[in-house]
């Protein structure tokens, strides 16, 4: 009977420890999802450190805080506050392993720098993005009117810094240079010396005078000198 009681006690303690670990991991997962606005279905969390949470009892709540502002890139250090009756009874620092998955845009062919992106160039795949989840593109619509800022290999996950807005004016394009003088609008032709999208400031050269000025890209083929 004594051996049975000891075995039952050990079983109960083990069950309590498993339950405590589950509560800790759930709290960590919820914190990470909320802080980084992640899809709950995309995040898994496991304990990395062999820290004891045997102080947890039913009715306790758990506060979770990051130890730095850095996003999780696999291992993630957290601070747990065990709260009982409205008071913090213990603080525990421990790390978890975070895995983040997402449906992301990948290149289905090699895309050269400067090439515009078409929907046919993309495939949406489920990939682990733990180390770059805040950089990936999850909707092909986000790539409309974009071009490659660098060479992208076939199969690569497309990240935001690989893309740039496709300019409406390219270096060497002939442009109309407009300038408002009072109630009058004066225009002439020039040559763009930089790429630019609406709102960008670029250098243009007046074809007649060869003078270079800074103008704002207004529309395809049109720049405006603001006075």
PDB file of C-alpha atoms in Angstrom:
ATOM      1  CA  UNK A   1       0.000   0.000   0.000  1.00  0.00           C
ATOM      2  CA  UNK A   2       2.873   2.363   0.872  1.00  0.00           C
ATOM      3  CA  UNK A   3       4.542   1.741  -2.495  1.00  0.00           C
ATOM      4  CA  UNK A   4       1.196   2.308  -4.236  1.00  0.00           C
ATOM      5  CA  UNK A   5       0.742   5.653  -2.452  1.00  0.00           C
ATOM      6  CA  UNK A   6       4.266   6.782  -3.412  1.00  0.00           C
ATOM      7  CA  UNK A   7       3.642   5.789  -7.034  1.00  0.00           C
ATOM      8  CA  UNK A   8       0.330   7.648  -7.055  1.00  0.00           C
ATOM      9  CA  UNK A   9       2.007  10.737  -5.573  1.00  0.00           C
ATOM     10  CA  UNK A  10       4.737  10.688  -8.231  1.00  0.00           C
ATOM     11  CA  UNK A  11       2.104  10.311 -10.941  1.00  0.00           C
ATOM     12  CA  UNK A  12       0.173  13.292  -9.592  1.00  0.00           C
ATOM     13  CA  UNK A  13       3.325  15.415  -9.369  1.00  0.00           C
ATOM     14  CA  UNK A  14       4.262  14.500 -12.947  1.00  0.00           C
ATOM     15  CA  UNK A  15       0.771  15.389 -14.178  1.00  0.00           C
ATOM     16  CA  UNK A  16       0.936  18.717 -12.335  1.00  0.00           C
ATOM     17  CA  UNK A  17       4.331  19.483 -13.895  1.00  0.00           C
ATOM     18  CA  UNK A  18       3.040  18.680 -17.384  1.00  0.00           C
ATOM     19  CA  UNK A  19       0.012  20.883 -16.770  1.00  0.00           C
ATOM     20  CA  UNK A  20       2.275  23.687 -15.517  1.00  0.00           C
ATOM     21  CA  UNK A  21       4.488  23.429 -18.598  1.00  0.00           C
ATOM     22  CA  UNK A  22       1.424  23.554 -20.830  1.00  0.00           C
ATOM     23  CA  UNK A  23       0.173  26.702 -19.117  1.00  0.00           C
ATOM     24  CA  UNK A  24       3.592  28.342 -19.405  1.00  0.00           C
ATOM     25  CA  UNK A  25       3.905  27.491 -23.104  1.00  0.00           C
ATOM     26  CA  UNK A  26       0.357  28.645 -23.819  1.00  0.00           C
ATOM     27  CA  UNK A  27       1.094  31.964 -22.103  1.00  0.00           C
ATOM     28  CA  UNK A  28       4.344  32.376 -24.070  1.00  0.00           C
ATOM     29  CA  UNK A  29       2.644  31.513 -27.360  1.00  0.00           C
ATOM     30  CA  UNK A  30      -0.239  33.918 -26.743  1.00  0.00           C
ATOM     31  CA  UNK A  31       2.214  36.690 -25.874  1.00  0.00           C
ATOM     32  CA  UNK A  32       4.278  36.173 -29.047  1.00  0.00           C
ATOM     33  CA  UNK A  33       1.175  35.999 -31.257  1.00  0.00           C
ATOM     34  CA  UNK A  34      -0.261  39.203 -29.783  1.00  0.00           C
ATOM     35  CA  UNK A  35       2.983  41.146 -29.785  1.00  0.00           C
ATOM     36  CA  UNK A  36       3.894  40.400 -33.399  1.00  0.00           C
ATOM     37  CA  UNK A  37       0.346  40.119 -34.774  1.00  0.00           C
ATOM     38  CA  UNK A  38       0.837  36.549 -36.001  1.00  0.00           C
ATOM     39  CA  UNK A  39      -1.645  33.977 -37.241  1.00  0.00           C
ATOM     40  CA  UNK A  40      -2.262  31.620 -34.293  1.00  0.00           C
ATOM     41  CA  UNK A  41      -2.211  28.634 -36.655  1.00  0.00           C
ATOM     42  CA  UNK A  42       1.325  29.532 -37.764  1.00  0.00           C
ATOM     43  CA  UNK A  43       3.124  29.520 -34.400  1.00  0.00           C
ATOM     44  CA  UNK A  44       4.475  26.663 -32.289  1.00  0.00           C
ATOM     45  CA  UNK A  45       6.429  27.096 -29.066  1.00  0.00           C
ATOM     46  CA  UNK A  46       8.469  24.603 -27.042  1.00  0.00           C
ATOM     47  CA  UNK A  47      10.481  24.996 -23.855  1.00  0.00           C
ATOM     48  CA  UNK A  48      14.217  25.438 -24.395  1.00  0.00           C
ATOM     49  CA  UNK A  49      15.422  25.834 -20.818  1.00  0.00           C
ATOM     50  CA  UNK A  50      14.910  23.191 -18.168  1.00  0.00           C
ATOM     51  CA  UNK A  51      13.428  25.658 -15.701  1.00  0.00           C
ATOM     52  CA  UNK A  52      11.064  24.556 -12.965  1.00  0.00           C
ATOM     53  CA  UNK A  53       7.592  26.047 -12.736  1.00  0.00           C
ATOM     54  CA  UNK A  54       6.512  23.743  -9.922  1.00  0.00           C
ATOM     55  CA  UNK A  55       5.429  26.787  -7.915  1.00  0.00           C
ATOM     56  CA  UNK A  56       2.376  27.098 -10.191  1.00  0.00           C
ATOM     57  CA  UNK A  57      -0.918  26.006  -8.678  1.00  0.00           C
ATOM     58  CA  UNK A  58      -4.453  26.109 -10.095  1.00  0.00           C
ATOM     59  CA  UNK A  59      -5.767  29.674 -10.023  1.00  0.00           C
ATOM     60  CA  UNK A  60      -2.386  31.319 -10.605  1.00  0.00           C
ATOM     61  CA  UNK A  61      -2.001  33.604 -13.601  1.00  0.00           C
ATOM     62  CA  UNK A  62       1.134  34.083 -15.691  1.00  0.00           C
ATOM     63  CA  UNK A  63       2.496  37.367 -16.989  1.00  0.00           C
ATOM     64  CA  UNK A  64       4.936  37.116 -19.894  1.00  0.00           C
ATOM     65  CA  UNK A  65       7.426  39.758 -21.034  1.00  0.00           C
ATOM     66  CA  UNK A  66      10.256  39.793 -23.561  1.00  0.00           C
ATOM     67  CA  UNK A  67      13.741  40.546 -22.262  1.00  0.00           C
ATOM     68  CA  UNK A  68      14.580  42.584 -25.390  1.00  0.00           C
ATOM     69  CA  UNK A  69      12.868  44.407 -28.251  1.00  0.00           C
ATOM     70  CA  UNK A  70      14.247  41.960 -30.835  1.00  0.00           C
ATOM     71  CA  UNK A  71      11.719  39.715 -32.610  1.00  0.00           C
ATOM     72  CA  UNK A  72      11.933  35.935 -32.143  1.00  0.00           C
ATOM     73  CA  UNK A  73      14.411  34.301 -34.535  1.00  0.00           C
ATOM     74  CA  UNK A  74      14.202  30.781 -33.161  1.00  0.00           C
ATOM     75  CA  UNK A  75      15.263  30.992 -29.528  1.00  0.00           C
ATOM     76  CA  UNK A  76      13.444  33.682 -27.562  1.00  0.00           C
ATOM     77  CA  UNK A  77      14.171  34.829 -24.010  1.00  0.00           C
ATOM     78  CA  UNK A  78      11.173  35.609 -21.831  1.00  0.00           C
ATOM     79  CA  UNK A  79      10.453  36.636 -18.267  1.00  0.00           C
ATOM     80  CA  UNK A  80       7.515  35.010 -16.511  1.00  0.00           C
ATOM     81  CA  UNK A  81       5.726  36.489 -13.515  1.00  0.00           C
ATOM     82  CA  UNK A  82       3.737  34.036 -11.424  1.00  0.00           C
ATOM     83  CA  UNK A  83       0.792  35.960  -9.997  1.00  0.00           C
ATOM     84  CA  UNK A  84      -1.304  34.738  -7.083  1.00  0.00           C
ATOM     85  CA  UNK A  85      -4.017  36.764  -5.430  1.00  0.00           C
ATOM     86  CA  UNK A  86      -3.005  39.823  -7.430  1.00  0.00           C
ATOM     87  CA  UNK A  87       0.609  39.706  -6.223  1.00  0.00           C
ATOM     88  CA  UNK A  88       3.747  38.539  -8.023  1.00  0.00           C
ATOM     89  CA  UNK A  89       5.081  35.623  -6.001  1.00  0.00           C
ATOM     90  CA  UNK A  90       7.931  34.623  -8.307  1.00  0.00           C
ATOM     91  CA  UNK A  91       9.750  35.782 -11.450  1.00  0.00           C
ATOM     92  CA  UNK A  92      11.383  33.205 -13.726  1.00  0.00           C
ATOM     93  CA  UNK A  93      13.554  33.853 -16.784  1.00  0.00           C
ATOM     94  CA  UNK A  94      13.472  31.113 -19.413  1.00  0.00           C
ATOM     95  CA  UNK A  95      13.888  30.689 -23.159  1.00  0.00           C
ATOM     96  CA  UNK A  96      11.542  29.048 -25.620  1.00  0.00           C
ATOM     97  CA  UNK A  97      12.022  27.763 -29.139  1.00  0.00           C
ATOM     98  CA  UNK A  98       9.695  29.501 -31.581  1.00  0.00           C
ATOM     99  CA  UNK A  99       8.713  28.165 -34.998  1.00  0.00           C
ATOM    100  CA  UNK A 100       6.721  30.373 -37.387  1.00  0.00           C
ATOM    101  CA  UNK A 101       5.182  29.216 -40.664  1.00  0.00           C
ATOM    102  CA  UNK A 102       3.370  31.201 -43.336  1.00  0.00           C
ATOM    103  CA  UNK A 103       2.019  31.030 -46.871  1.00  0.00           C
ATOM    104  CA  UNK A 104       4.570  33.187 -48.684  1.00  0.00           C
ATOM    105  CA  UNK A 105       5.352  34.328 -52.212  1.00  0.00           C
ATOM    106  CA  UNK A 106       8.270  32.513 -53.833  1.00  0.00           C
ATOM    107  CA  UNK A 107       9.892  33.044 -57.225  1.00  0.00           C
ATOM    108  CA  UNK A 108       9.176  30.258 -59.716  1.00  0.00           C
ATOM    109  CA  UNK A 109      11.956  31.472 -62.019  1.00  0.00           C
ATOM    110  CA  UNK A 110      15.094  33.556 -61.764  1.00  0.00           C
ATOM    111  CA  UNK A 111      14.128  37.224 -61.688  1.00  0.00           C
ATOM    112  CA  UNK A 112      16.792  39.691 -62.744  1.00  0.00           C
ATOM    113  CA  UNK A 113      17.375  42.999 -61.039  1.00  0.00           C
ATOM    114  CA  UNK A 114      15.073  45.639 -62.506  1.00  0.00           C
ATOM    115  CA  UNK A 115      12.540  43.147 -63.873  1.00  0.00           C
ATOM    116  CA  UNK A 116       8.881  43.800 -63.158  1.00  0.00           C
ATOM    117  CA  UNK A 117       7.003  41.083 -61.284  1.00  0.00           C
ATOM    118  CA  UNK A 118       4.009  39.335 -62.843  1.00  0.00           C
ATOM    119  CA  UNK A 119       1.646  36.933 -61.106  1.00  0.00           C
ATOM    120  CA  UNK A 120       2.968  34.151 -63.348  1.00  0.00           C
ATOM    121  CA  UNK A 121       6.406  34.648 -61.767  1.00  0.00           C
ATOM    122  CA  UNK A 122       5.103  33.743 -58.307  1.00  0.00           C
ATOM    123  CA  UNK A 123       4.084  30.664 -56.383  1.00  0.00           C
ATOM    124  CA  UNK A 124       2.508  30.762 -52.925  1.00  0.00           C
ATOM    125  CA  UNK A 125       3.998  28.066 -50.684  1.00  0.00           C
ATOM    126  CA  UNK A 126       3.884  27.109 -47.022  1.00  0.00           C
ATOM    127  CA  UNK A 127       7.366  27.764 -45.628  1.00  0.00           C
ATOM    128  CA  UNK A 128       9.018  28.114 -42.244  1.00  0.00           C
ATOM    129  CA  UNK A 129       9.806  31.818 -41.852  1.00  0.00           C
ATOM    130  CA  UNK A 130      10.979  31.979 -38.246  1.00  0.00           C
ATOM    131  CA  UNK A 131      14.083  33.995 -39.075  1.00  0.00           C
ATOM    132  CA  UNK A 132      12.437  36.404 -41.509  1.00  0.00           C
ATOM    133  CA  UNK A 133       8.699  36.380 -40.726  1.00  0.00           C
ATOM    134  CA  UNK A 134       8.573  40.181 -40.551  1.00  0.00           C
ATOM    135  CA  UNK A 135      10.159  40.552 -44.008  1.00  0.00           C
ATOM    136  CA  UNK A 136       8.245  38.087 -46.175  1.00  0.00           C
ATOM    137  CA  UNK A 137       5.401  38.901 -48.565  1.00  0.00           C
ATOM    138  CA  UNK A 138       2.248  36.861 -48.044  1.00  0.00           C
ATOM    139  CA  UNK A 139       0.016  38.317 -50.755  1.00  0.00           C
ATOM    140  CA  UNK A 140       0.836  38.438 -54.456  1.00  0.00           C
ATOM    141  CA  UNK A 141      -1.207  41.644 -54.669  1.00  0.00           C
ATOM    142  CA  UNK A 142       1.505  43.384 -52.631  1.00  0.00           C
ATOM    143  CA  UNK A 143       3.876  42.853 -55.565  1.00  0.00           C
ATOM    144  CA  UNK A 144       1.780  44.584 -58.192  1.00  0.00           C
ATOM    145  CA  UNK A 145       3.631  47.574 -59.705  1.00  0.00           C
ATOM    146  CA  UNK A 146       6.864  46.314 -58.135  1.00  0.00           C
ATOM    147  CA  UNK A 147      10.184  45.258 -59.643  1.00  0.00           C
ATOM    148  CA  UNK A 148      13.187  43.345 -58.361  1.00  0.00           C
ATOM    149  CA  UNK A 149      15.697  45.520 -56.507  1.00  0.00           C
ATOM    150  CA  UNK A 150      18.204  42.664 -56.711  1.00  0.00           C
ATOM    151  CA  UNK A 151      18.531  39.327 -58.479  1.00  0.00           C
ATOM    152  CA  UNK A 152      16.156  36.693 -57.056  1.00  0.00           C
ATOM    153  CA  UNK A 153      16.858  32.991 -57.579  1.00  0.00           C
ATOM    154  CA  UNK A 154      14.119  30.515 -58.491  1.00  0.00           C
ATOM    155  CA  UNK A 155      12.601  29.014 -55.342  1.00  0.00           C
ATOM    156  CA  UNK A 156      13.640  31.886 -53.074  1.00  0.00           C
ATOM    157  CA  UNK A 157      11.146  33.351 -50.637  1.00  0.00           C
ATOM    158  CA  UNK A 158      10.558  36.950 -51.702  1.00  0.00           C
ATOM    159  CA  UNK A 159      11.304  39.512 -48.991  1.00  0.00           C
ATOM    160  CA  UNK A 160      10.310  43.164 -48.928  1.00  0.00           C
ATOM    161  CA  UNK A 161      13.849  44.489 -49.311  1.00  0.00           C
ATOM    162  CA  UNK A 162      14.205  42.510 -52.553  1.00  0.00           C
ATOM    163  CA  UNK A 163      11.519  44.663 -54.168  1.00  0.00           C
ATOM    164  CA  UNK A 164      11.021  48.303 -55.088  1.00  0.00           C
ATOM    165  CA  UNK A 165       8.246  50.292 -56.691  1.00  0.00           C
ATOM    166  CA  UNK A 166       8.514  50.230 -60.482  1.00  0.00           C
ATOM    167  CA  UNK A 167       9.366  53.804 -61.499  1.00  0.00           C
ATOM    168  CA  UNK A 168       7.065  55.633 -63.892  1.00  0.00           C
ATOM    169  CA  UNK A 169      10.104  57.524 -65.190  1.00  0.00           C
ATOM    170  CA  UNK A 170      13.442  55.858 -65.915  1.00  0.00           C
ATOM    171  CA  UNK A 171      16.878  57.377 -66.333  1.00  0.00           C
ATOM    172  CA  UNK A 172      17.251  58.620 -69.914  1.00  0.00           C
ATOM    173  CA  UNK A 173      13.510  59.060 -70.531  1.00  0.00           C
ATOM    174  CA  UNK A 174      12.357  62.213 -72.268  1.00  0.00           C
ATOM    175  CA  UNK A 175      10.031  64.114 -69.937  1.00  0.00           C
ATOM    176  CA  UNK A 176       7.857  67.199 -69.913  1.00  0.00           C
ATOM    177  CA  UNK A 177       9.112  69.698 -67.341  1.00  0.00           C
ATOM    178  CA  UNK A 178       6.330  71.853 -65.938  1.00  0.00           C
ATOM    179  CA  UNK A 179       6.717  74.967 -63.841  1.00  0.00           C
ATOM    180  CA  UNK A 180       3.959  77.180 -62.475  1.00  0.00           C
ATOM    181  CA  UNK A 181       4.836  80.880 -62.501  1.00  0.00           C
ATOM    182  CA  UNK A 182       2.004  82.839 -60.972  1.00  0.00           C
ATOM    183  CA  UNK A 183      -1.115  82.009 -62.954  1.00  0.00           C
ATOM    184  CA  UNK A 184       0.971  80.781 -65.878  1.00  0.00           C
ATOM    185  CA  UNK A 185       2.133  77.251 -66.541  1.00  0.00           C
ATOM    186  CA  UNK A 186       5.378  76.953 -68.451  1.00  0.00           C
ATOM    187  CA  UNK A 187       6.524  73.653 -69.894  1.00  0.00           C
ATOM    188  CA  UNK A 188       9.517  72.401 -71.809  1.00  0.00           C
ATOM    189  CA  UNK A 189      11.162  69.081 -72.545  1.00  0.00           C
ATOM    190  CA  UNK A 190      14.033  67.478 -70.736  1.00  0.00           C
ATOM    191  CA  UNK A 191      15.796  64.234 -69.972  1.00  0.00           C
ATOM    192  CA  UNK A 192      15.506  62.331 -66.678  1.00  0.00           C
ATOM    193  CA  UNK A 193      18.808  61.645 -64.945  1.00  0.00           C
ATOM    194  CA  UNK A 194      17.281  59.327 -62.334  1.00  0.00           C
ATOM    195  CA  UNK A 195      14.513  56.782 -61.990  1.00  0.00           C
ATOM    196  CA  UNK A 196      11.464  58.011 -60.123  1.00  0.00           C
ATOM    197  CA  UNK A 197       7.941  57.241 -58.955  1.00  0.00           C
ATOM    198  CA  UNK A 198       5.179  59.791 -58.237  1.00  0.00           C
ATOM    199  CA  UNK A 199       6.306  62.087 -55.426  1.00  0.00           C
ATOM    200  CA  UNK A 200      10.029  61.351 -55.861  1.00  0.00           C
ATOM    201  CA  UNK A 201      12.505  64.181 -56.400  1.00  0.00           C
ATOM    202  CA  UNK A 202      14.743  63.543 -59.420  1.00  0.00           C
ATOM    203  CA  UNK A 203      17.269  65.456 -61.489  1.00  0.00           C
ATOM    204  CA  UNK A 204      16.213  66.437 -65.008  1.00  0.00           C
ATOM    205  CA  UNK A 205      18.149  68.264 -67.711  1.00  0.00           C
ATOM    206  CA  UNK A 206      16.492  70.915 -69.866  1.00  0.00           C
ATOM    207  CA  UNK A 207      17.087  69.838 -73.477  1.00  0.00           C
ATOM    208  CA  UNK A 208      17.302  73.410 -74.741  1.00  0.00           C
ATOM    209  CA  UNK A 209      19.503  75.017 -72.080  1.00  0.00           C
ATOM    210  CA  UNK A 210      21.264  71.886 -70.751  1.00  0.00           C
ATOM    211  CA  UNK A 211      20.544  73.205 -67.261  1.00  0.00           C
ATOM    212  CA  UNK A 212      19.907  70.581 -64.587  1.00  0.00           C
ATOM    213  CA  UNK A 213      17.184  71.095 -62.017  1.00  0.00           C
ATOM    214  CA  UNK A 214      15.433  69.115 -59.299  1.00  0.00           C
ATOM    215  CA  UNK A 215      11.821  68.280 -60.095  1.00  0.00           C
ATOM    216  CA  UNK A 216       9.073  66.153 -58.595  1.00  0.00           C
ATOM    217  CA  UNK A 217       7.744  63.179 -60.522  1.00  0.00           C
ATOM    218  CA  UNK A 218       4.078  63.916 -61.184  1.00  0.00           C
ATOM    219  CA  UNK A 219       3.028  61.206 -63.644  1.00  0.00           C
ATOM    220  CA  UNK A 220       4.561  58.997 -66.333  1.00  0.00           C
ATOM    221  CA  UNK A 221       6.667  61.318 -68.475  1.00  0.00           C
ATOM    222  CA  UNK A 222       5.819  64.454 -66.472  1.00  0.00           C
ATOM    223  CA  UNK A 223       7.794  66.258 -63.757  1.00  0.00           C
ATOM    224  CA  UNK A 224       7.001  69.482 -61.931  1.00  0.00           C
ATOM    225  CA  UNK A 225       9.331  72.136 -60.565  1.00  0.00           C
ATOM    226  CA  UNK A 226       7.881  73.309 -57.257  1.00  0.00           C
ATOM    227  CA  UNK A 227       8.367  76.991 -56.424  1.00  0.00           C
TER     228      UNK A 227
END
